[in-house]
């Protein structure tokens, strides 16, 4: 029982006892002393009661925070025990799944249909302690599911929101009306309007399937042991991340690919500004100014830039009109370095004469992501029992359904014709 409740009950008992004593016309000496004792205890309990409430309020807040995060923590902990090695051996040898891996697979099967073994997105994360080309990653447990898998991807760094969908389609209604306020011109005049409040639906549809196939030799299965899990996870992570990044920006919308942001700029209604001149900081500063004018950003810190590495190399060599500053240095005065993403995968290679490339600027206005990337269910891991049967190898195919859509075109702008080589 809480201390405050105990004290409150005792105060009630004291008040009842005092009421009985006060009602007597001629109390005895013992009763008088009892009244003084009860009165002193009552006043002391008032102080204790306030202190108990303060202490318990802090405990309630801590308990509330624990209850809010407990389910997420428990889910992260059980996902941390998922073993890709068990999945590979189950597909290769028919070994029975057990422990957390079996529990997770069983739950995923209840939520959707899979031809093979469903693998949750969290299981593909690069966990601490695994050596990769860029060093040892240290993922944050509380990050979103897909963001945690592709924390370093261009899509995530450009503000795209990754969404995992169980079944069916998902639509995002976005306001597209131009409701405006107006002053009443006179005592009996009416205010402006009425204006139509309209929305446009931005659907995510399960029409695009991304897949990778990997071959694991019998020797690798017998030699690697637990290391097989890390190897499979790294390969799947890298392949899916690279393919999704490229599709988000350069997807053709044909041959099974979703329509990318840059390729489908006209379809999505995204502004495309042709620079057609040497790349300078002014071109990007003017784009930021257009975001500010459209109320899509409040400053350069709200804007993210995706550019080719060749563009950075060119601008870092170009002397600006300011002494001892290159054009890239001046760009960093407009956009923070943390908001700039250089990628040779998410943007098309430079072409033309003089050589030129494109760049993309995004902003998250009002907390709304500029791009939504949806994935359906879990990764479906399927074994091909025939292709490598003669060598005893294991061939795995991982399938996932992906789509993307743009939330508000005003939050994106494509700059084309950024030249970074003399004619």
Coordinates of C-alpha atoms in Angstrom, one line a residue:
X1 CA 0.0 0.0 0.0
X2 CA 1.2 3.5 -0.8
X3 CA 2.5 5.6 2.1
X4 CA 0.2 8.4 1.2
X5 CA -2.8 6.1 1.5
X6 CA -1.7 4.8 4.9
X7 CA -1.2 8.4 6.1
X8 CA -4.6 9.5 4.8
X9 CA -6.3 6.6 6.6
X10 CA -4.5 7.4 9.8
X11 CA -5.6 11.1 9.5
X12 CA -9.2 9.9 9.2
X13 CA -8.9 7.8 12.3
X14 CA -7.4 10.8 14.2
X15 CA -10.2 13.1 13.1
X16 CA -12.8 10.6 14.3
X17 CA -11.1 10.2 17.7
X18 CA -10.8 13.9 18.1
X19 CA -14.4 14.4 17.3
X20 CA -15.4 12.0 20.1
X21 CA -13.1 13.8 22.6
X22 CA -14.1 17.3 21.7
X23 CA -17.8 16.4 22.1
X24 CA -17.3 15.8 25.9
X25 CA -18.1 18.8 28.2
X26 CA -15.7 17.8 30.9
X27 CA -12.8 15.7 29.5
X28 CA -10.5 14.0 32.0
X29 CA -6.8 14.8 32.2
X30 CA -6.0 11.6 30.2
X31 CA -8.4 12.6 27.5
X32 CA -6.9 16.2 27.4
X33 CA -3.5 14.7 27.0
X34 CA -4.8 12.4 24.3
X35 CA -6.2 15.3 22.4
X36 CA -2.9 17.1 22.5
X37 CA -1.0 14.0 21.4
X38 CA -3.5 13.4 18.5
X39 CA -3.3 17.0 17.4
X40 CA 0.5 16.9 17.3
X41 CA 0.4 13.6 15.3
X42 CA -2.2 15.1 12.9
X43 CA 0.0 18.1 12.2
X44 CA 3.1 15.9 11.7
X45 CA 1.2 13.6 9.4
X46 CA 0.2 16.6 7.1
X47 CA 3.9 17.2 6.4
X48 CA 4.5 13.5 5.9
X49 CA 1.5 13.3 3.5
X50 CA 2.8 16.1 1.3
X51 CA 6.3 14.5 1.2
X52 CA 4.8 11.1 0.3
X53 CA 2.8 12.6 -2.6
X54 CA 5.9 14.2 -4.0
X55 CA 7.9 11.0 -3.8
X56 CA 5.2 8.9 -5.2
X57 CA 4.6 11.3 -8.1
X58 CA 8.2 10.7 -9.2
X59 CA 7.7 7.0 -8.9
X60 CA 4.5 7.1 -10.9
X61 CA 6.3 9.0 -13.8
X62 CA 9.2 6.4 -13.8
X63 CA 6.7 3.5 -13.7
X64 CA 4.7 5.1 -16.6
X65 CA 7.8 5.6 -18.7
X66 CA 8.8 1.9 -18.0
X67 CA 5.3 0.7 -19.0
X68 CA 5.4 2.8 -22.2
X69 CA 8.8 1.4 -23.3
X70 CA 8.6 -2.1 -21.9
X71 CA 6.9 -3.6 -24.9
X72 CA 9.4 -2.1 -27.3
X73 CA 12.3 -3.2 -25.2
X74 CA 11.0 -6.7 -24.9
X75 CA 10.4 -6.9 -28.7
X76 CA 13.9 -5.6 -29.3
X77 CA 15.4 -8.1 -26.9
X78 CA 13.6 -11.1 -28.5
X79 CA 14.6 -9.9 -32.0
X80 CA 18.2 -9.7 -30.7
X81 CA 18.0 -13.5 -30.2
X82 CA 16.8 -14.3 -33.7
X83 CA 19.4 -16.5 -35.5
X84 CA 19.8 -16.5 -39.2
X85 CA 21.9 -19.6 -38.8
X86 CA 18.9 -21.5 -37.7
X87 CA 16.9 -20.4 -40.7
X88 CA 19.7 -21.4 -43.1
X89 CA 20.1 -24.8 -41.5
X90 CA 16.3 -25.4 -41.4
X91 CA 16.2 -24.8 -45.1
X92 CA 19.3 -26.8 -45.8
X93 CA 18.9 -29.8 -43.5
X94 CA 15.3 -29.5 -42.3
X95 CA 16.5 -28.8 -38.8
X96 CA 13.7 -27.8 -36.4
X97 CA 13.6 -24.1 -35.3
X98 CA 13.7 -23.5 -31.6
X99 CA 13.9 -20.7 -29.0
X100 CA 13.2 -17.1 -30.0
X101 CA 13.7 -17.8 -33.7
X102 CA 10.8 -20.4 -33.7
X103 CA 8.6 -18.0 -31.7
X104 CA 9.2 -15.1 -34.1
X105 CA 8.7 -17.2 -37.2
X106 CA 5.5 -18.6 -35.9
X107 CA 4.1 -15.2 -35.1
X108 CA 5.0 -13.9 -38.6
X109 CA 3.3 -16.8 -40.3
X110 CA 0.1 -16.1 -38.4
X111 CA 0.1 -12.5 -39.8
X112 CA 0.8 -13.3 -43.5
X113 CA 1.4 -16.0 -46.0
X114 CA 5.0 -17.0 -46.9
X115 CA 6.3 -19.7 -49.2
X116 CA 9.5 -20.0 -47.2
X117 CA 10.7 -18.9 -43.8
X118 CA 9.7 -15.3 -42.9
X119 CA 12.7 -13.3 -41.6
X120 CA 11.9 -10.0 -39.8
X121 CA 13.6 -6.8 -41.0
X122 CA 15.2 -6.4 -37.6
X123 CA 17.1 -9.7 -38.1
X124 CA 19.0 -8.1 -41.0
X125 CA 20.5 -5.3 -38.9
X126 CA 24.3 -5.1 -38.7
X127 CA 24.8 -5.8 -35.0
X128 CA 27.6 -4.5 -32.9
X129 CA 30.8 -6.6 -33.0
X130 CA 30.5 -7.5 -36.7
X131 CA 33.3 -6.2 -38.9
X132 CA 32.3 -4.6 -42.1
X133 CA 34.2 -2.5 -44.6
X134 CA 33.3 0.8 -43.0
X135 CA 34.1 -0.3 -39.4
X136 CA 32.1 -1.7 -36.5
X137 CA 28.5 -0.3 -36.5
X138 CA 26.6 0.3 -33.2
X139 CA 22.9 0.5 -34.0
X140 CA 20.4 2.2 -31.7
X141 CA 17.7 -0.2 -30.4
X142 CA 15.0 2.4 -30.3
X143 CA 15.3 3.4 -33.9
X144 CA 12.5 2.5 -36.3
X145 CA 12.6 -1.0 -37.9
X146 CA 13.6 -0.1 -41.4
X147 CA 15.6 2.9 -40.4
X148 CA 17.7 0.7 -38.2
X149 CA 18.4 -1.6 -41.1
X150 CA 19.3 1.2 -43.5
X151 CA 20.5 3.8 -41.1
X152 CA 23.3 4.9 -43.5
X153 CA 21.2 4.7 -46.7
X154 CA 20.7 7.8 -48.8
X155 CA 16.9 7.4 -48.5
X156 CA 16.9 7.5 -44.7
X157 CA 19.4 10.4 -44.5
X158 CA 17.3 12.4 -47.0
X159 CA 14.3 12.2 -44.6
X160 CA 12.3 9.4 -46.2
X161 CA 10.0 7.7 -43.7
X162 CA 10.2 3.9 -43.8
X163 CA 6.8 2.2 -43.0
X164 CA 6.2 -1.5 -42.5
X165 CA 2.7 -2.6 -43.6
X166 CA 1.0 -5.8 -42.7
X167 CA -1.4 -6.4 -45.6
X168 CA -3.4 -4.4 -48.1
X169 CA -2.7 -0.8 -49.2
X170 CA -2.0 2.3 -47.3
X171 CA -2.9 5.9 -48.3
X172 CA -1.8 9.2 -47.0
X173 CA -4.2 12.1 -47.6
X174 CA -2.3 15.3 -48.1
X175 CA -3.8 18.7 -48.0
X176 CA -3.7 20.4 -51.5
X177 CA -6.3 23.2 -51.0
X178 CA -5.4 26.9 -50.8
X179 CA -7.7 28.0 -47.9
X180 CA -6.8 31.6 -47.1
X181 CA -7.8 34.1 -44.4
X182 CA -9.2 37.5 -45.2
X183 CA -10.3 40.7 -43.5
X184 CA -13.9 41.9 -43.4
X185 CA -14.1 45.2 -45.4
X186 CA -16.5 47.0 -43.2
X187 CA -18.8 46.5 -40.2
X188 CA -21.3 44.4 -42.1
X189 CA -19.0 42.9 -44.7
X190 CA -18.2 39.2 -44.9
X191 CA -14.7 37.7 -44.5
X192 CA -13.0 35.9 -47.4
X193 CA -14.2 32.5 -48.6
X194 CA -15.5 30.0 -48.6
X195 CA -12.5 28.1 -49.9
X196 CA -12.5 24.4 -50.8
X197 CA -10.6 22.2 -48.4
X198 CA -9.2 19.4 -50.7
X199 CA -6.9 16.5 -50.2
X200 CA -4.9 14.2 -52.5
X201 CA -4.3 10.6 -51.6
X202 CA -0.8 9.3 -51.9
X203 CA -1.2 5.5 -52.0
X204 CA 1.4 2.8 -51.3
X205 CA 0.6 -0.4 -53.2
X206 CA 2.2 -3.9 -53.0
X207 CA 2.9 -4.0 -56.7
X208 CA 6.7 -4.2 -56.7
X209 CA 8.7 -7.2 -55.5
X210 CA 12.5 -6.9 -54.8
X211 CA 14.5 -10.1 -54.5
X212 CA 18.0 -11.3 -54.1
X213 CA 19.5 -14.8 -54.5
X214 CA 22.5 -16.1 -52.7
X215 CA 24.4 -19.3 -53.0
X216 CA 26.0 -21.0 -49.9
X217 CA 28.3 -23.9 -50.7
X218 CA 28.4 -27.1 -48.6
X219 CA 31.9 -26.2 -47.5
X220 CA 30.8 -22.9 -46.2
X221 CA 27.9 -24.5 -44.3
X222 CA 30.3 -26.9 -42.6
X223 CA 33.1 -24.6 -41.9
X224 CA 31.7 -21.3 -40.8
X225 CA 29.3 -22.3 -38.0
X226 CA 28.0 -19.2 -36.2
X227 CA 29.9 -16.9 -38.6
X228 CA 27.4 -18.0 -41.3
X229 CA 24.7 -15.9 -39.6
X230 CA 26.8 -12.7 -39.8
X231 CA 27.8 -13.4 -43.4
X232 CA 24.2 -13.9 -44.6
X233 CA 23.0 -10.9 -42.8
X234 CA 25.7 -8.6 -44.2
X235 CA 25.1 -9.8 -47.8
X236 CA 21.4 -9.4 -47.6
X237 CA 21.6 -6.1 -45.8
X238 CA 24.0 -4.7 -48.4
X239 CA 22.2 -6.0 -51.5
X240 CA 18.7 -4.9 -50.3
X241 CA 19.9 -1.5 -49.1
X242 CA 21.7 -0.7 -52.4
X243 CA 18.7 -1.8 -54.5
X244 CA 16.2 0.1 -52.4
X245 CA 18.3 3.3 -52.4
X246 CA 18.6 3.3 -56.1
X247 CA 14.9 2.6 -56.6
X248 CA 13.8 5.4 -54.3
X249 CA 15.5 8.0 -56.4
X250 CA 16.1 6.4 -59.9
X251 CA 13.3 3.8 -60.1
X252 CA 12.0 3.7 -63.7
X253 CA 8.4 2.8 -62.9
X254 CA 8.7 -0.1 -65.5
X255 CA 10.0 -3.6 -65.5
X256 CA 8.7 -4.2 -62.0
X257 CA 10.5 -1.1 -60.4
X258 CA 8.6 1.6 -58.5
X259 CA 8.8 5.1 -59.9
X260 CA 11.7 7.0 -58.3
X261 CA 11.6 10.5 -57.0
X262 CA 14.0 12.0 -59.6
X263 CA 12.9 9.9 -62.5
X264 CA 9.3 10.6 -61.8
X265 CA 9.6 14.3 -60.8
X266 CA 7.1 15.4 -63.4
X267 CA 4.6 12.7 -62.4
X268 CA 4.8 13.6 -58.7
X269 CA 4.7 17.3 -59.5
X270 CA 8.1 18.0 -58.1
X271 CA 9.8 21.2 -59.2
X272 CA 12.8 20.6 -61.5
X273 CA 15.1 23.6 -62.0
X274 CA 17.6 23.5 -64.9
X275 CA 20.8 25.1 -63.8
X276 CA 22.8 24.4 -67.0
X277 CA 25.9 26.1 -65.7
X278 CA 28.9 25.4 -63.5
X279 CA 27.9 24.2 -60.1
X280 CA 28.2 27.0 -57.5
X281 CA 26.9 27.6 -54.0
X282 CA 24.5 30.2 -55.3
X283 CA 22.5 27.5 -57.2
X284 CA 21.8 25.6 -53.9
X285 CA 21.3 28.9 -51.9
X286 CA 18.6 29.9 -54.4
X287 CA 16.9 26.5 -54.1
X288 CA 16.9 27.0 -50.3
X289 CA 15.4 30.4 -50.8
X290 CA 12.6 28.9 -52.8
X291 CA 11.9 26.5 -50.0
X292 CA 11.7 29.4 -47.6
X293 CA 9.4 31.3 -49.9
X294 CA 7.0 28.3 -50.1
X295 CA 7.0 28.0 -46.3
X296 CA 8.5 24.5 -46.7
X297 CA 11.6 25.3 -44.5
X298 CA 12.6 27.9 -41.9
X299 CA 16.3 27.9 -42.7
X300 CA 19.2 26.0 -44.3
X301 CA 19.3 23.6 -41.4
X302 CA 15.9 22.2 -42.5
X303 CA 17.1 21.3 -46.0
X304 CA 18.9 18.1 -47.0
X305 CA 21.0 17.7 -50.1
X306 CA 21.8 14.6 -52.2
X307 CA 24.6 15.1 -54.7
X308 CA 27.2 13.1 -56.7
X309 CA 30.8 12.8 -55.3
X310 CA 32.1 14.3 -58.5
X311 CA 30.2 17.5 -57.8
X312 CA 31.8 17.8 -54.4
X313 CA 35.3 17.3 -55.9
X314 CA 34.7 20.0 -58.5
X315 CA 33.2 22.6 -56.1
X316 CA 35.9 21.9 -53.5
X317 CA 38.5 23.0 -56.1
X318 CA 36.6 26.1 -57.4
X319 CA 37.8 29.3 -55.8
X320 CA 34.8 31.5 -54.8
X321 CA 34.7 35.3 -54.9
X322 CA 35.5 35.3 -51.2
X323 CA 39.2 35.0 -50.3
X324 CA 40.4 31.6 -49.1
X325 CA 37.0 30.0 -49.6
X326 CA 36.0 27.5 -52.2
X327 CA 32.5 27.1 -53.6
X328 CA 32.0 24.1 -51.3
X329 CA 33.0 26.1 -48.3
X330 CA 30.4 28.6 -49.2
X331 CA 27.8 25.9 -49.6
X332 CA 28.5 24.7 -46.1
X333 CA 27.6 28.1 -44.9
X334 CA 24.1 27.5 -46.3
X335 CA 23.6 23.8 -45.5
X336 CA 25.1 22.0 -42.5
X337 CA 27.6 19.2 -43.5
X338 CA 25.4 16.7 -41.6
X339 CA 22.6 17.4 -44.1
X340 CA 24.6 16.7 -47.2
X341 CA 24.7 13.2 -48.6
X342 CA 27.1 12.2 -51.4
X343 CA 26.1 9.0 -53.3
X344 CA 27.2 7.4 -56.5
X345 CA 24.4 4.8 -56.2
X346 CA 21.3 7.0 -55.6
X347 CA 22.0 9.5 -58.5
X348 CA 22.7 8.8 -62.1
X349 CA 26.3 9.1 -63.4
X350 CA 27.4 12.5 -64.9
X351 CA 26.8 12.7 -68.6
X352 CA 27.1 15.3 -71.4
X353 CA 29.6 17.8 -72.5
X354 CA 30.4 19.6 -70.4
X355 CA 29.8 16.8 -67.9
X356 CA 26.8 17.5 -65.6
X357 CA 24.8 15.7 -63.0
X358 CA 21.6 16.3 -61.0
X359 CA 21.0 16.9 -57.3
X360 CA 18.0 16.6 -55.0
X361 CA 17.0 18.8 -52.1
X362 CA 14.4 17.8 -49.6
X363 CA 12.8 19.2 -46.4
X364 CA 10.5 17.8 -43.7
X365 CA 8.0 20.6 -43.4
X366 CA 5.8 20.4 -40.3
X367 CA 7.3 17.1 -39.3
X368 CA 6.0 15.4 -42.5
X369 CA 8.5 13.3 -44.4
X370 CA 9.0 14.2 -48.1
X371 CA 8.9 10.5 -49.2
X372 CA 7.2 7.4 -47.8
X373 CA 8.8 4.0 -48.5
X374 CA 6.6 1.1 -47.6
X375 CA 7.5 -2.5 -47.1
X376 CA 5.0 -5.3 -46.7
X377 CA 5.4 -7.9 -43.9
X378 CA 8.7 -9.6 -43.5
X379 CA 11.5 -10.8 -45.8
X380 CA 10.3 -14.2 -47.4
X381 CA 13.4 -16.5 -47.4
X382 CA 12.9 -19.4 -49.8
X383 CA 15.1 -22.4 -50.6
X384 CA 15.8 -23.7 -54.1
X385 CA 16.3 -27.4 -53.5
X386 CA 17.2 -28.3 -57.1
X387 CA 19.7 -25.8 -58.6
X388 CA 22.6 -26.8 -56.3
X389 CA 21.5 -30.3 -55.4
X390 CA 24.4 -32.0 -57.1
X391 CA 27.0 -30.1 -55.2
X392 CA 25.2 -30.1 -51.8
X393 CA 25.0 -26.3 -51.8
X394 CA 22.2 -24.1 -50.5
X395 CA 20.6 -21.5 -52.7
X396 CA 18.4 -18.9 -51.0
X397 CA 16.0 -16.4 -52.5
X398 CA 14.9 -13.4 -50.3
X399 CA 11.7 -11.6 -51.5
X400 CA 10.2 -8.4 -50.2
X401 CA 7.5 -6.1 -51.5
X402 CA 8.4 -2.4 -51.6
X403 CA 6.7 0.8 -52.9
X404 CA 7.2 4.5 -52.5
X405 CA 5.3 7.7 -52.8
X406 CA 5.8 11.5 -52.4
X407 CA 3.9 13.2 -49.6
X408 CA 4.1 16.9 -50.7
X409 CA 5.9 17.9 -53.9
X410 CA 6.7 21.3 -52.4
X411 CA 9.1 19.5 -50.0
X412 CA 11.4 18.4 -52.9
X413 CA 13.3 20.0 -55.7
X414 CA 15.5 18.6 -58.4
X415 CA 18.4 20.6 -59.8
X416 CA 19.6 19.5 -63.2
X417 CA 22.5 20.5 -65.4
X418 CA 25.0 21.0 -62.6
X419 CA 28.2 21.2 -64.6
X420 CA 31.4 20.1 -63.0
X421 CA 33.9 19.8 -65.8
X422 CA 35.0 22.2 -68.4
X423 CA 33.7 21.8 -72.0

